[in-house]
PDB file of C-alpha atoms in Angstrom:
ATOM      1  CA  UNK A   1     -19.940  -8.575 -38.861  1.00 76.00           C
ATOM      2  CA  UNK A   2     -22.580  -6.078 -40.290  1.00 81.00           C
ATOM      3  CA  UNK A   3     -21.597  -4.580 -43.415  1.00 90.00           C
ATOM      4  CA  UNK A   4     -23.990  -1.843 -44.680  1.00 88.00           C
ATOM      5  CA  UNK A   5     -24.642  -0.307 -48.009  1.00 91.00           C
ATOM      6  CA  UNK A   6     -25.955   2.876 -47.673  1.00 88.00           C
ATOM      7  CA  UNK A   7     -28.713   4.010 -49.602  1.00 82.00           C
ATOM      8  CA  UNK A   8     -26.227   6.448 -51.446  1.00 83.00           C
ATOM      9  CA  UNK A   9     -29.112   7.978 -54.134  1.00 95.00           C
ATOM     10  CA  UNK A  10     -31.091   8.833 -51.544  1.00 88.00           C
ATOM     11  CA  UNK A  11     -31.503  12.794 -51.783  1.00 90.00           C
ATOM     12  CA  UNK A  12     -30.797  12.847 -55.292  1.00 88.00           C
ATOM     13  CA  UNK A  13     -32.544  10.413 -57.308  1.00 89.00           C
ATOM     14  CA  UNK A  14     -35.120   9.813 -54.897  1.00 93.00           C
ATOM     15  CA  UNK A  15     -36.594  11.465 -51.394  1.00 96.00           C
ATOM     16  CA  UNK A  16     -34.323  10.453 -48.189  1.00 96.00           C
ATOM     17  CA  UNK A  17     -37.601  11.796 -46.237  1.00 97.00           C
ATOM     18  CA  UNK A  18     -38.535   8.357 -44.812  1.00 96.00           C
ATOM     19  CA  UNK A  19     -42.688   9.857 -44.834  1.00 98.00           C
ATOM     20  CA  UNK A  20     -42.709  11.451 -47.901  1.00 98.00           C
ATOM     21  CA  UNK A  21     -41.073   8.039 -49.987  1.00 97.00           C
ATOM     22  CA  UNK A  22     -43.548   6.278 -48.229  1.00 97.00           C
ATOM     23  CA  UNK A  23     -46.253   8.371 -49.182  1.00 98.00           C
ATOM     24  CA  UNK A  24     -45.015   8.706 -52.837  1.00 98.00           C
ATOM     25  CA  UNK A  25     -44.641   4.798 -52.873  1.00 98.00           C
ATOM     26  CA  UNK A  26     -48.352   4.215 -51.859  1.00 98.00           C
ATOM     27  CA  UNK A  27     -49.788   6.493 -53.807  1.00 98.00           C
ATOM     28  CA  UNK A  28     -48.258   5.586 -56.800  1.00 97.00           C
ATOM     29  CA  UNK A  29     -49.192   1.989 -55.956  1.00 98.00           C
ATOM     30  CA  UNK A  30     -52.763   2.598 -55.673  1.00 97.00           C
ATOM     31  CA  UNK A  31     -52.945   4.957 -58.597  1.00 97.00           C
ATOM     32  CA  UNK A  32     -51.386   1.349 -60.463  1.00 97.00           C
ATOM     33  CA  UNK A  33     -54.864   0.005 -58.839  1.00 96.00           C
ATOM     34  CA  UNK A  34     -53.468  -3.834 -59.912  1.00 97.00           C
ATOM     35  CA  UNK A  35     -54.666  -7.054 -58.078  1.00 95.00           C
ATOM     36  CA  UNK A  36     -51.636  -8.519 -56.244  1.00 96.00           C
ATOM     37  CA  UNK A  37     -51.402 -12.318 -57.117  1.00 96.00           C
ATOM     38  CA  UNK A  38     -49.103 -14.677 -56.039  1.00 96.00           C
ATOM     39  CA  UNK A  39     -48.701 -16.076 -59.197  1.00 97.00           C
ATOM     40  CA  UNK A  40     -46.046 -13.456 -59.850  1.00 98.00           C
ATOM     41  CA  UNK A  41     -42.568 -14.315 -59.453  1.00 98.00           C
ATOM     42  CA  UNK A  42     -40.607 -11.810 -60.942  1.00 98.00           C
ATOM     43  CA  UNK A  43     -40.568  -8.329 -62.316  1.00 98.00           C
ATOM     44  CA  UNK A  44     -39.192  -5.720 -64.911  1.00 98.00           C
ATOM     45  CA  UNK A  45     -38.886  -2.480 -64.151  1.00 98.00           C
ATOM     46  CA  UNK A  46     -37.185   0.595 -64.978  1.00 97.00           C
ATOM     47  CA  UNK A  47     -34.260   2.470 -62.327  1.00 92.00           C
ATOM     48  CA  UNK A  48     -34.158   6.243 -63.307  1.00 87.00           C
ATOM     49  CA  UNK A  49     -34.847   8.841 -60.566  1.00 86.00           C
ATOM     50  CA  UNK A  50     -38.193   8.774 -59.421  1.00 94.00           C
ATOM     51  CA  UNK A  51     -39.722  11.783 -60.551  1.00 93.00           C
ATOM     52  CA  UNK A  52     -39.200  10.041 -63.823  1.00 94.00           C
ATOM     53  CA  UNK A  53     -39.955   6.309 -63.567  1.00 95.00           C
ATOM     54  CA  UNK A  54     -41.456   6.026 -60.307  1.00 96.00           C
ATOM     55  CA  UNK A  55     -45.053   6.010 -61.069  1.00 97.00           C
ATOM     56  CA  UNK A  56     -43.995   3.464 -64.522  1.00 98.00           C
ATOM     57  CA  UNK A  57     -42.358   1.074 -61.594  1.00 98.00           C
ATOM     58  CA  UNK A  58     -45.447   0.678 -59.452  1.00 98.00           C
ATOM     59  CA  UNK A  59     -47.102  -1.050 -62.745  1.00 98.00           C
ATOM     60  CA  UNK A  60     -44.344  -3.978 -61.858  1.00 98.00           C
ATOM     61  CA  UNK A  61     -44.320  -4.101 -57.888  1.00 98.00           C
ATOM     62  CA  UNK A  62     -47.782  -3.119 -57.211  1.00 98.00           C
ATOM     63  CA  UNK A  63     -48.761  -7.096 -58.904  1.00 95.00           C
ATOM     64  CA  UNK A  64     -46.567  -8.519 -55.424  1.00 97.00           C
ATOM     65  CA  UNK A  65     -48.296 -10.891 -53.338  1.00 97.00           C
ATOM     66  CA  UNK A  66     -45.399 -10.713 -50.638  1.00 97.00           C
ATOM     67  CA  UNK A  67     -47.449 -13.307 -48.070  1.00 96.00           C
ATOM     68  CA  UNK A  68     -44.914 -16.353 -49.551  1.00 95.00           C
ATOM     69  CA  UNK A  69     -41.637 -15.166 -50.666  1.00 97.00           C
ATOM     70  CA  UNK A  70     -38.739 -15.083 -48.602  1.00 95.00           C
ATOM     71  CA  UNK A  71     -35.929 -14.316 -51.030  1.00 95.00           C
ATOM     72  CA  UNK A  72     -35.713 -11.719 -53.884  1.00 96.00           C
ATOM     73  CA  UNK A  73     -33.024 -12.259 -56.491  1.00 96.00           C
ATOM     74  CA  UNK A  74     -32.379  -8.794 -57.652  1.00 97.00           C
ATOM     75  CA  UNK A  75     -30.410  -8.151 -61.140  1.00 97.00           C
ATOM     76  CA  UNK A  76     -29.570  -5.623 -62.042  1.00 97.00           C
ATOM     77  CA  UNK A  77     -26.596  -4.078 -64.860  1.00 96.00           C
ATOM     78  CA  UNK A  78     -23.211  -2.518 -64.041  1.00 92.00           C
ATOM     79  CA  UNK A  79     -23.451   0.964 -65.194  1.00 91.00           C
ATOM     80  CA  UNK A  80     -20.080   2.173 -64.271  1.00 90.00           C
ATOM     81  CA  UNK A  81     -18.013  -0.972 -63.501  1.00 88.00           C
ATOM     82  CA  UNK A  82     -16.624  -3.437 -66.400  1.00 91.00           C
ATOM     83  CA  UNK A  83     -16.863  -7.099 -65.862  1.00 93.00           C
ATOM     84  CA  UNK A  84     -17.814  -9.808 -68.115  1.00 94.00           C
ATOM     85  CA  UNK A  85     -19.445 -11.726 -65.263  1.00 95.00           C
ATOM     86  CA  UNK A  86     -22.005 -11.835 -62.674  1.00 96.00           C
ATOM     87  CA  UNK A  87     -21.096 -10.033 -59.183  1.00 95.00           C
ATOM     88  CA  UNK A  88     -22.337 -10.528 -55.899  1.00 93.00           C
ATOM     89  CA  UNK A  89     -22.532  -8.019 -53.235  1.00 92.00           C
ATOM     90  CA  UNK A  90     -20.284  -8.278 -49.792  1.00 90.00           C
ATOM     91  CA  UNK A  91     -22.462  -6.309 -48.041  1.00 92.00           C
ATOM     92  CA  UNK A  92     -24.741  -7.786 -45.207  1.00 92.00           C
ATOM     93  CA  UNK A  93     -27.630  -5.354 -45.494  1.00 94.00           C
ATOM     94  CA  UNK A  94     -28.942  -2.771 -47.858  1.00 94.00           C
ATOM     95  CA  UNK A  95     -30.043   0.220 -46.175  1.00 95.00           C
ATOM     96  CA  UNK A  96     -33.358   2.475 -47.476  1.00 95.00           C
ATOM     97  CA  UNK A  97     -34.877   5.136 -45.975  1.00 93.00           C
ATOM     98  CA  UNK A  98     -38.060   2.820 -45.102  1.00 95.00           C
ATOM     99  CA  UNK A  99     -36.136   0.050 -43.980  1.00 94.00           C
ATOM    100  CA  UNK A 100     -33.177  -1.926 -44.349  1.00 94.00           C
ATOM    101  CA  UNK A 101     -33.608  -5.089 -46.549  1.00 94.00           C
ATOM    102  CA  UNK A 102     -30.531  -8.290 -45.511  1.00 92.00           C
ATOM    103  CA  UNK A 103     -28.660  -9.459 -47.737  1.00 91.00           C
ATOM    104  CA  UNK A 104     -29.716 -13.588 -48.601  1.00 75.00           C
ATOM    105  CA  UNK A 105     -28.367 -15.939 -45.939  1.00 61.00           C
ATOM    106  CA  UNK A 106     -24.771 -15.914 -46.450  1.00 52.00           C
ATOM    107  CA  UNK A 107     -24.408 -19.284 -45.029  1.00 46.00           C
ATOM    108  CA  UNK A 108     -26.454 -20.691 -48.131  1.00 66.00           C
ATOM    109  CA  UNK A 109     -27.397 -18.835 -51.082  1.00 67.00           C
ATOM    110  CA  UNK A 110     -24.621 -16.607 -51.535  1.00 71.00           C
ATOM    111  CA  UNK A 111     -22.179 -19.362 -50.620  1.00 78.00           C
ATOM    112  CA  UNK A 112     -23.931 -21.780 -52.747  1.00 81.00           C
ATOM    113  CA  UNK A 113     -23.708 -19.090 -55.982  1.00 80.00           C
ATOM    114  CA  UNK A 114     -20.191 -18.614 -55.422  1.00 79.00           C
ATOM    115  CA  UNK A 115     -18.896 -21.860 -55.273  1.00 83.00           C
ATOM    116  CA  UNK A 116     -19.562 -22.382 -58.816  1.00 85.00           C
ATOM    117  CA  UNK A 117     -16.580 -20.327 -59.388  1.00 87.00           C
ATOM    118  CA  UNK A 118     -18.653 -18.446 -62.022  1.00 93.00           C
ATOM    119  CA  UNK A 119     -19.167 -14.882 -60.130  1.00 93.00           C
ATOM    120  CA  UNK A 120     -17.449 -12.218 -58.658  1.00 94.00           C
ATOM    121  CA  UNK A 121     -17.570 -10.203 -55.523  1.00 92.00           C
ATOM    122  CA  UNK A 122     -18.149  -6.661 -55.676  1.00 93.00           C
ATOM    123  CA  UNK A 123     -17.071  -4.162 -52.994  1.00 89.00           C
ATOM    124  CA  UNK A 124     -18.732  -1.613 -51.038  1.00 89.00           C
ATOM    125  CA  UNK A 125     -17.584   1.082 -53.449  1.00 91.00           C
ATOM    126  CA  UNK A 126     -18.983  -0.600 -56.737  1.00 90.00           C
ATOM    127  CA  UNK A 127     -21.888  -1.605 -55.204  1.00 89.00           C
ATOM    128  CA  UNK A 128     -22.565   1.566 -54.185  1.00 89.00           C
ATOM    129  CA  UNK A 129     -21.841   3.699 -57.020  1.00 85.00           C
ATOM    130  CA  UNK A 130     -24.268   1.987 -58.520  1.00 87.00           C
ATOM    131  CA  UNK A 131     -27.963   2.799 -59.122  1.00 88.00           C
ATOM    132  CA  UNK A 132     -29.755  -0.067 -60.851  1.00 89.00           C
ATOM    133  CA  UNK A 133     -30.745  -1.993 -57.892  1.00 93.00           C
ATOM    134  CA  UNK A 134     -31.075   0.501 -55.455  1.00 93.00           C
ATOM    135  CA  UNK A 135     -33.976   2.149 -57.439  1.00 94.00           C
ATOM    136  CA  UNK A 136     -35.700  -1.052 -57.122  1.00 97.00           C
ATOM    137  CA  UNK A 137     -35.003  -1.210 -52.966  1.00 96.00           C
ATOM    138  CA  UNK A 138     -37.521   0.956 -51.545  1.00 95.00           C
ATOM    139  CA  UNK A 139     -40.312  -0.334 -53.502  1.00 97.00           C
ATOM    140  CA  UNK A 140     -38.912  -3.838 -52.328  1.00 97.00           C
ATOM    141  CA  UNK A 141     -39.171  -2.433 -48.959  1.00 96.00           C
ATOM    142  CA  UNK A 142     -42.543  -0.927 -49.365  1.00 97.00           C
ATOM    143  CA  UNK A 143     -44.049  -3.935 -50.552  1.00 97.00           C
ATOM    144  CA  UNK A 144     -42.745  -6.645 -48.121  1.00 97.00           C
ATOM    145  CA  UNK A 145     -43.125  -4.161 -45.186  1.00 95.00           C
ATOM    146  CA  UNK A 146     -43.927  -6.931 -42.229  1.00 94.00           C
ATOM    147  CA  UNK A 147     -42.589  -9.706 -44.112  1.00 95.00           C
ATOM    148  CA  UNK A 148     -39.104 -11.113 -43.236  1.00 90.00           C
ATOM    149  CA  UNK A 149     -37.799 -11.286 -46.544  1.00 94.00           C
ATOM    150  CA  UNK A 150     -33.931 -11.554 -47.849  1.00 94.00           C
ATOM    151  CA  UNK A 151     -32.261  -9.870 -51.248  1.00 94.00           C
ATOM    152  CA  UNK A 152     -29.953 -11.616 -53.017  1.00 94.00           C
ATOM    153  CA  UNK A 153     -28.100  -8.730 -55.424  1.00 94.00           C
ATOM    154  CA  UNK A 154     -26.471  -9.942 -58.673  1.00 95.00           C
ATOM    155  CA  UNK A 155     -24.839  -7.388 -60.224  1.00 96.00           C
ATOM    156  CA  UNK A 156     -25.191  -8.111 -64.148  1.00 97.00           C
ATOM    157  CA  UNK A 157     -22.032  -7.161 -66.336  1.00 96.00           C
ATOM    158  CA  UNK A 158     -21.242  -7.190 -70.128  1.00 95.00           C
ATOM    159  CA  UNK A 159     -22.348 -10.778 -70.635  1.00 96.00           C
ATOM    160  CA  UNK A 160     -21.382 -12.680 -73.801  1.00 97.00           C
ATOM    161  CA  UNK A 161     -24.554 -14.351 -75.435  1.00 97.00           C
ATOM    162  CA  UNK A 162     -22.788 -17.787 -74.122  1.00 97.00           C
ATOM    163  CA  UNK A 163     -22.536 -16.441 -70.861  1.00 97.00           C
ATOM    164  CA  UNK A 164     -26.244 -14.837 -70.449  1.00 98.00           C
ATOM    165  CA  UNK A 165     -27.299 -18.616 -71.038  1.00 97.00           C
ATOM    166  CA  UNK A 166     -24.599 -20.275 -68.816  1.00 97.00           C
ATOM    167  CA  UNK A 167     -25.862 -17.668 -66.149  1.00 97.00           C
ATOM    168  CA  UNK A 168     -29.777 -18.441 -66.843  1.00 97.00           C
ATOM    169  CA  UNK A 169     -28.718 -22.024 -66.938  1.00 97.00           C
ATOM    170  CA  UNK A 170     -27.502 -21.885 -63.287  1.00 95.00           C
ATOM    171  CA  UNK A 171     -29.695 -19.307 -61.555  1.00 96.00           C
ATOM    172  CA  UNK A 172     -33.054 -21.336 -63.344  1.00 97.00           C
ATOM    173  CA  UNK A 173     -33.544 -23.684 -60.520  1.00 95.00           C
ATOM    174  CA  UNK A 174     -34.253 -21.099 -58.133  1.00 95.00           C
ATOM    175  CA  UNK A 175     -36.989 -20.062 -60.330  1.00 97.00           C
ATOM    176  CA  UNK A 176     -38.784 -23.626 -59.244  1.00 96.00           C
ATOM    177  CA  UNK A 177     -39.134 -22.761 -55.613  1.00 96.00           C
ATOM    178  CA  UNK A 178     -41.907 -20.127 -55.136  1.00 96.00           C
ATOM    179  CA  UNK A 179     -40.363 -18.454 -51.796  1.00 96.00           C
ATOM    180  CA  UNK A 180     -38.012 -17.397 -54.654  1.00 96.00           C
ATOM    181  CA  UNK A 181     -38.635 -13.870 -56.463  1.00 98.00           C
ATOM    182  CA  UNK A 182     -36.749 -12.074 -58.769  1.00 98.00           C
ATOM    183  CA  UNK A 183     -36.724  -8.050 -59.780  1.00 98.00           C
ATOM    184  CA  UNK A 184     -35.083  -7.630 -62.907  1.00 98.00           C
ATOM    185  CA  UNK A 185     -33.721  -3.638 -63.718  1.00 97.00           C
ATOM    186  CA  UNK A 186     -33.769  -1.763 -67.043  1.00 98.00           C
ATOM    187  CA  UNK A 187     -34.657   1.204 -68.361  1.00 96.00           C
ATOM    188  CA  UNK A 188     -35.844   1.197 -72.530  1.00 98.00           C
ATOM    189  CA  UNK A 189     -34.866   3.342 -75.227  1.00 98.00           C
ATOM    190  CA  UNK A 190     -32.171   6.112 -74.490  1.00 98.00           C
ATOM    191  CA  UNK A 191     -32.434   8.283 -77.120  1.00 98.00           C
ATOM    192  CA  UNK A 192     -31.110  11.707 -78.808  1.00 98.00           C
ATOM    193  CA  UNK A 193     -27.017  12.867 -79.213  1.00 97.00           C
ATOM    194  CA  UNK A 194     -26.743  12.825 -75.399  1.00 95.00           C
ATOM    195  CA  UNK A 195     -26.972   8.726 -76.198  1.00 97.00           C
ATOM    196  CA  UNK A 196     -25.462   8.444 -79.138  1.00 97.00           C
ATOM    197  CA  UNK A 197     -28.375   6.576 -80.364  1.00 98.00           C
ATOM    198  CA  UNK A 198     -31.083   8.411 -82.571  1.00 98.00           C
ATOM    199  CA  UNK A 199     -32.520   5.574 -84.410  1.00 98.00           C
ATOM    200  CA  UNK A 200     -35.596   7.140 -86.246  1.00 98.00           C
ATOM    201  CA  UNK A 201     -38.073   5.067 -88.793  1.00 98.00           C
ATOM    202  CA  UNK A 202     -40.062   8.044 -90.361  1.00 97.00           C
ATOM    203  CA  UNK A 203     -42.845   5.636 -91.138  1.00 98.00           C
ATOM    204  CA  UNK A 204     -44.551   6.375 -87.474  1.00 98.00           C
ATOM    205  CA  UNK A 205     -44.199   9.809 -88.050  1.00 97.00           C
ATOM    206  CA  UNK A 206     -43.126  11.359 -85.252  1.00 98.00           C
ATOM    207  CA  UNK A 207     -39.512  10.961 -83.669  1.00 98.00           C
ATOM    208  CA  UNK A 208     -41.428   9.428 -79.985  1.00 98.00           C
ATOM    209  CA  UNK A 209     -43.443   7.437 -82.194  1.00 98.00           C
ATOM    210  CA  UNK A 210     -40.495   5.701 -84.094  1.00 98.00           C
ATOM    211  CA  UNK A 211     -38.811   5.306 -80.324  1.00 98.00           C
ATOM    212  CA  UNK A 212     -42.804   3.605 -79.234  1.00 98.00           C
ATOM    213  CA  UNK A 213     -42.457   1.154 -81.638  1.00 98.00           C
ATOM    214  CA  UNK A 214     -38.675   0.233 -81.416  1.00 98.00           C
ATOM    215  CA  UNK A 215     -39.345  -0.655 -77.604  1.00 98.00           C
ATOM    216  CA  UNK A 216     -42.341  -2.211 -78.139  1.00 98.00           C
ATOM    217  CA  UNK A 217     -41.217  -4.581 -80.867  1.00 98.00           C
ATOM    218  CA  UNK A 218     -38.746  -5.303 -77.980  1.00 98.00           C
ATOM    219  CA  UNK A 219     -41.396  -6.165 -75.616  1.00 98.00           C
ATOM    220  CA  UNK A 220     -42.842  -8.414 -77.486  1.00 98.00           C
ATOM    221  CA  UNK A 221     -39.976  -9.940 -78.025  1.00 98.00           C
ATOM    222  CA  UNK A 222     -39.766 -10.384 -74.535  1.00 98.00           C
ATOM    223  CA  UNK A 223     -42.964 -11.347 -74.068  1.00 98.00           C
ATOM    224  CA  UNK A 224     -42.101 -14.552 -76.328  1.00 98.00           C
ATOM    225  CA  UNK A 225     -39.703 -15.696 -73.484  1.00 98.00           C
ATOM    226  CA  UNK A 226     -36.969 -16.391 -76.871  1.00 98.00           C
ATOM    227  CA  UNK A 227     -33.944 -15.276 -75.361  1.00 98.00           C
ATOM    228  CA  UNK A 228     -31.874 -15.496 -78.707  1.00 98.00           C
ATOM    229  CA  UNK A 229     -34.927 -13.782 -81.042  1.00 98.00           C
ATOM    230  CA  UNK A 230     -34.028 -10.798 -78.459  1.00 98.00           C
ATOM    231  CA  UNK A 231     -30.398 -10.655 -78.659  1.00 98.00           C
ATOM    232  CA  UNK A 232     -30.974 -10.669 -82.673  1.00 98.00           C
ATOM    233  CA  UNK A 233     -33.513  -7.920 -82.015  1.00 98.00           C
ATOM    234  CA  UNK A 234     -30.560  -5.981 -80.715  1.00 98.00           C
ATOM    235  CA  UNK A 235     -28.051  -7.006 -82.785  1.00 97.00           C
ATOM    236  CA  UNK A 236     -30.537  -5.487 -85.527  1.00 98.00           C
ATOM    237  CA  UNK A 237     -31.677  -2.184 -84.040  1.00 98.00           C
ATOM    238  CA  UNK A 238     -28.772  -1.291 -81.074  1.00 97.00           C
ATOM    239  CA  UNK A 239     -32.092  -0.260 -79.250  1.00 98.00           C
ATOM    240  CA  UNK A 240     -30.062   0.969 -76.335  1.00 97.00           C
ATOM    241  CA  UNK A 241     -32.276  -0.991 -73.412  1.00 98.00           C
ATOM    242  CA  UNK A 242     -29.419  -1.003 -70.596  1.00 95.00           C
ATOM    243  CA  UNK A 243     -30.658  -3.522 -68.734  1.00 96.00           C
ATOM    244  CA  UNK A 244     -30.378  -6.152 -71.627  1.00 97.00           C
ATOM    245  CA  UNK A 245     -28.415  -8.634 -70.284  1.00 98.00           C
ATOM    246  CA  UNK A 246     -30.104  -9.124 -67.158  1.00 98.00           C
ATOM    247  CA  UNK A 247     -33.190  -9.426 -68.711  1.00 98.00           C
ATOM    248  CA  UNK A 248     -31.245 -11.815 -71.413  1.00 98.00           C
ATOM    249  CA  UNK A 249     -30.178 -13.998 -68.129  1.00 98.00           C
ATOM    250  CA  UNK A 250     -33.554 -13.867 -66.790  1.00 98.00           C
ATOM    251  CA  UNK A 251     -35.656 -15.134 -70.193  1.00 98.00           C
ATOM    252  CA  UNK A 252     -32.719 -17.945 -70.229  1.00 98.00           C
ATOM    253  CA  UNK A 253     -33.864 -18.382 -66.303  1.00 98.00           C
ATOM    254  CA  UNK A 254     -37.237 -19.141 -67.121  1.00 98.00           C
ATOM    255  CA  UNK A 255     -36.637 -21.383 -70.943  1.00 97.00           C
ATOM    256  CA  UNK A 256     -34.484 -23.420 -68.274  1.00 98.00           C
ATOM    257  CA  UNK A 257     -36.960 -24.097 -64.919  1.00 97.00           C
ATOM    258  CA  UNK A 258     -39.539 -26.190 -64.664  1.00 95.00           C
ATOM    259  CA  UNK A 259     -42.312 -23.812 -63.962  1.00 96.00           C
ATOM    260  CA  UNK A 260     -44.056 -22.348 -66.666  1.00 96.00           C
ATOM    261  CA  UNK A 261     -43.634 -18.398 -66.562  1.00 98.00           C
ATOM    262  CA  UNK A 262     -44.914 -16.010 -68.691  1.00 98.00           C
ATOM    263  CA  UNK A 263     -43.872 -12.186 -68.626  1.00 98.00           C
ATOM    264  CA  UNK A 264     -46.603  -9.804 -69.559  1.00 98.00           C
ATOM    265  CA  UNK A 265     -45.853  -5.792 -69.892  1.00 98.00           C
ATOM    266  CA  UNK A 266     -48.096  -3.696 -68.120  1.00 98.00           C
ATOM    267  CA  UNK A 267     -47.222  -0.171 -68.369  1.00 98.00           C
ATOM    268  CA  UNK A 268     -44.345   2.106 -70.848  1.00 98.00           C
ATOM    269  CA  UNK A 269     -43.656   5.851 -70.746  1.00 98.00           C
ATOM    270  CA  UNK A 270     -41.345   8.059 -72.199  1.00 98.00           C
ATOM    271  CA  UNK A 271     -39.533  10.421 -69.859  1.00 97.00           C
ATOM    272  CA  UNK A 272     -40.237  12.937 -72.589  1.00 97.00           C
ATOM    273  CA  UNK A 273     -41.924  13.049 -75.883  1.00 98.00           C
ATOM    274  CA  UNK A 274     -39.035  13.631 -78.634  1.00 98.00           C
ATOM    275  CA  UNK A 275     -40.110  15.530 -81.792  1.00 97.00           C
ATOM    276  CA  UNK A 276     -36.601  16.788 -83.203  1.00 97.00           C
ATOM    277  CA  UNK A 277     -33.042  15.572 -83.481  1.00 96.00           C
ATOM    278  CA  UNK A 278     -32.092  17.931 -80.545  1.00 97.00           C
ATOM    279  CA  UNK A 279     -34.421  16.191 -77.896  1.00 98.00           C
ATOM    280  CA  UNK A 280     -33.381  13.477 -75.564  1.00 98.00           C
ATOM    281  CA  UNK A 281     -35.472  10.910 -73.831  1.00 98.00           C
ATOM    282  CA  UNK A 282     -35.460   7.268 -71.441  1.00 98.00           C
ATOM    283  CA  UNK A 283     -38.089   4.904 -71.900  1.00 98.00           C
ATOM    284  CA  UNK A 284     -39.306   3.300 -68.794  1.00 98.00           C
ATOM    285  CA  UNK A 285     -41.658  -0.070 -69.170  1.00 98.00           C
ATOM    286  CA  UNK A 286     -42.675  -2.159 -66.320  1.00 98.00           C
ATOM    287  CA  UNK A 287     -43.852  -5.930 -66.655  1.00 98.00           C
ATOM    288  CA  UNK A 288     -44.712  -8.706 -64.168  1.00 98.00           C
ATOM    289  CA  UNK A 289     -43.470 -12.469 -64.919  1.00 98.00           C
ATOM    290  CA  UNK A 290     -46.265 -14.786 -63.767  1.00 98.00           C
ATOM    291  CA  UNK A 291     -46.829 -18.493 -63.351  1.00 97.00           C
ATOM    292  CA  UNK A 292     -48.621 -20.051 -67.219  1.00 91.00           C
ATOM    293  CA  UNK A 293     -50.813 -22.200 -65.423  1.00 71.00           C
TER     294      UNK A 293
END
């Protein structure tokens, strides 16, 4: 039986005017002007409303080559619900205003995740109450328009560093087989009282500056594919990246597979340039993971 999450932050954090997202999607896509290449398997990039981060997250989906994949692995972190694990979704299809993406085979993939005991299941309210991966779903749905793809939606909770690499551990084979893709959702740097997180290092001067090179010392560490240099990174600084434990999962994903993959960042903004202690912003950076040949 059909079971359909509804595109519930449609109207609010994004347009539920099927023409105008589409037109919004596109242009920000060309304005990206980035080769596709199916060399890229996997993406990070950011999930705040899209008048703030929807022109950063066409730096990470405009790289798609959609002609081969059939499955996107979609992680994403649990914003309002507490779990220590992994969660999959019950739902059947995901609805967006440009079309509605199914839900992986249950039959297989699904079936085959859960019967290593090691996830969850989510309902239909948690799933959607929550806005990580459904800021990534109509840019999935722009970019495989025409091309029978299926999502599979992990919902990422508060991992423990053992269990980020018992998670990467398990989902890494899928990484090997290139109908697989995987969209990986996190915002940087929330920063100012609102956060409760106003690291500043007065060396780069000015409070955005200081934020800059926080996240970007981040990225690099990213970059590195070291899994444990970045959970010391945060251990160090508290840099308040939400998404960091699916990204933690997905750099144990890729130390774990056979294919070599390499993630590059392509684009960061600041939803806001903060220049005193009473100013608040969300940094967005977008990368694309890509095959080291």
């Amino acid at each position: 039986m059909e079971k359909i999450r509804r595109a519930s932050h449609a109207g609010s954090w994004y347009t539920d005017n099927p023409n105008k997202l589409s037109e919004e999607l596109d242009g920000w896509i060309r304005a990206a002007g980035l080769p596709k290449s199916s060399d890229v398997r996997g993406v990070i990039a950011p999930h705040a409303g899209y008048s703030y981060s929807g022109r950063a997250a066409a730096y990470a989906f405009g790289n798609i080559d959609p002609t081969n994949i059939t499955r996107v692995f979609l992680l994403g972190p649990s914003h309002h619900y507490y779990t220590p694990k992994c969660a999959l979704s019950t739902a059947t299809v995901y609805k967006t205003p440009i079309g509605d993406l199914p839900i992986g085979d249950l039959s297989s993939f699904i079936e085959e995740l859960k019967a290593t005991g090691k996830f969850e299941l989510m309902n239909l309210r948690v799933d959607e109450a929550e806005h990580s991966m459904e800021m990534h779903l109509p840019y999935l749905s722009k970019v495989f328009e025409g091309h029978p793809v299926k999502i599979i939606p992990i919902l990422v909770g508060a991992l423990s560093a053992e269990n980020e690499a018992m998670y990467g551990k398990l989902l890494a084979k899928y990484v090997d087989d290139p109908h697989n893709f995987f969209s990986v959702s996190s915002d940087f740097c929330h920063w100012g009282s609102r956060f409760n997180y106003m690291y500043y290092d007065k060396k780069y001067g000015a409070i955005h500056k200081s934020i800059e090179a926080l996240d970007k010392m981040g990225m690099d560490i990213i970059e590195t594919g070291d899994a444990d240099a970045f959970k010391q990174y945060l251990s160090e600084y508290d840099n308040t990246i939400c998404g960091c434990h699916p990204i933690s999962v997905f750099l144990h994903m890729l130390s774990n597979s056979s294919t070599k993959i390499k993630i590059k960042f392509l684009r960061y903004e600041q939803s806001s340039q903060c220049k005193s202690t009473r100013d608040s912003s969300v940094s967005y950076a977008s990368a694309a993971a890509k095959v080291d040949a």
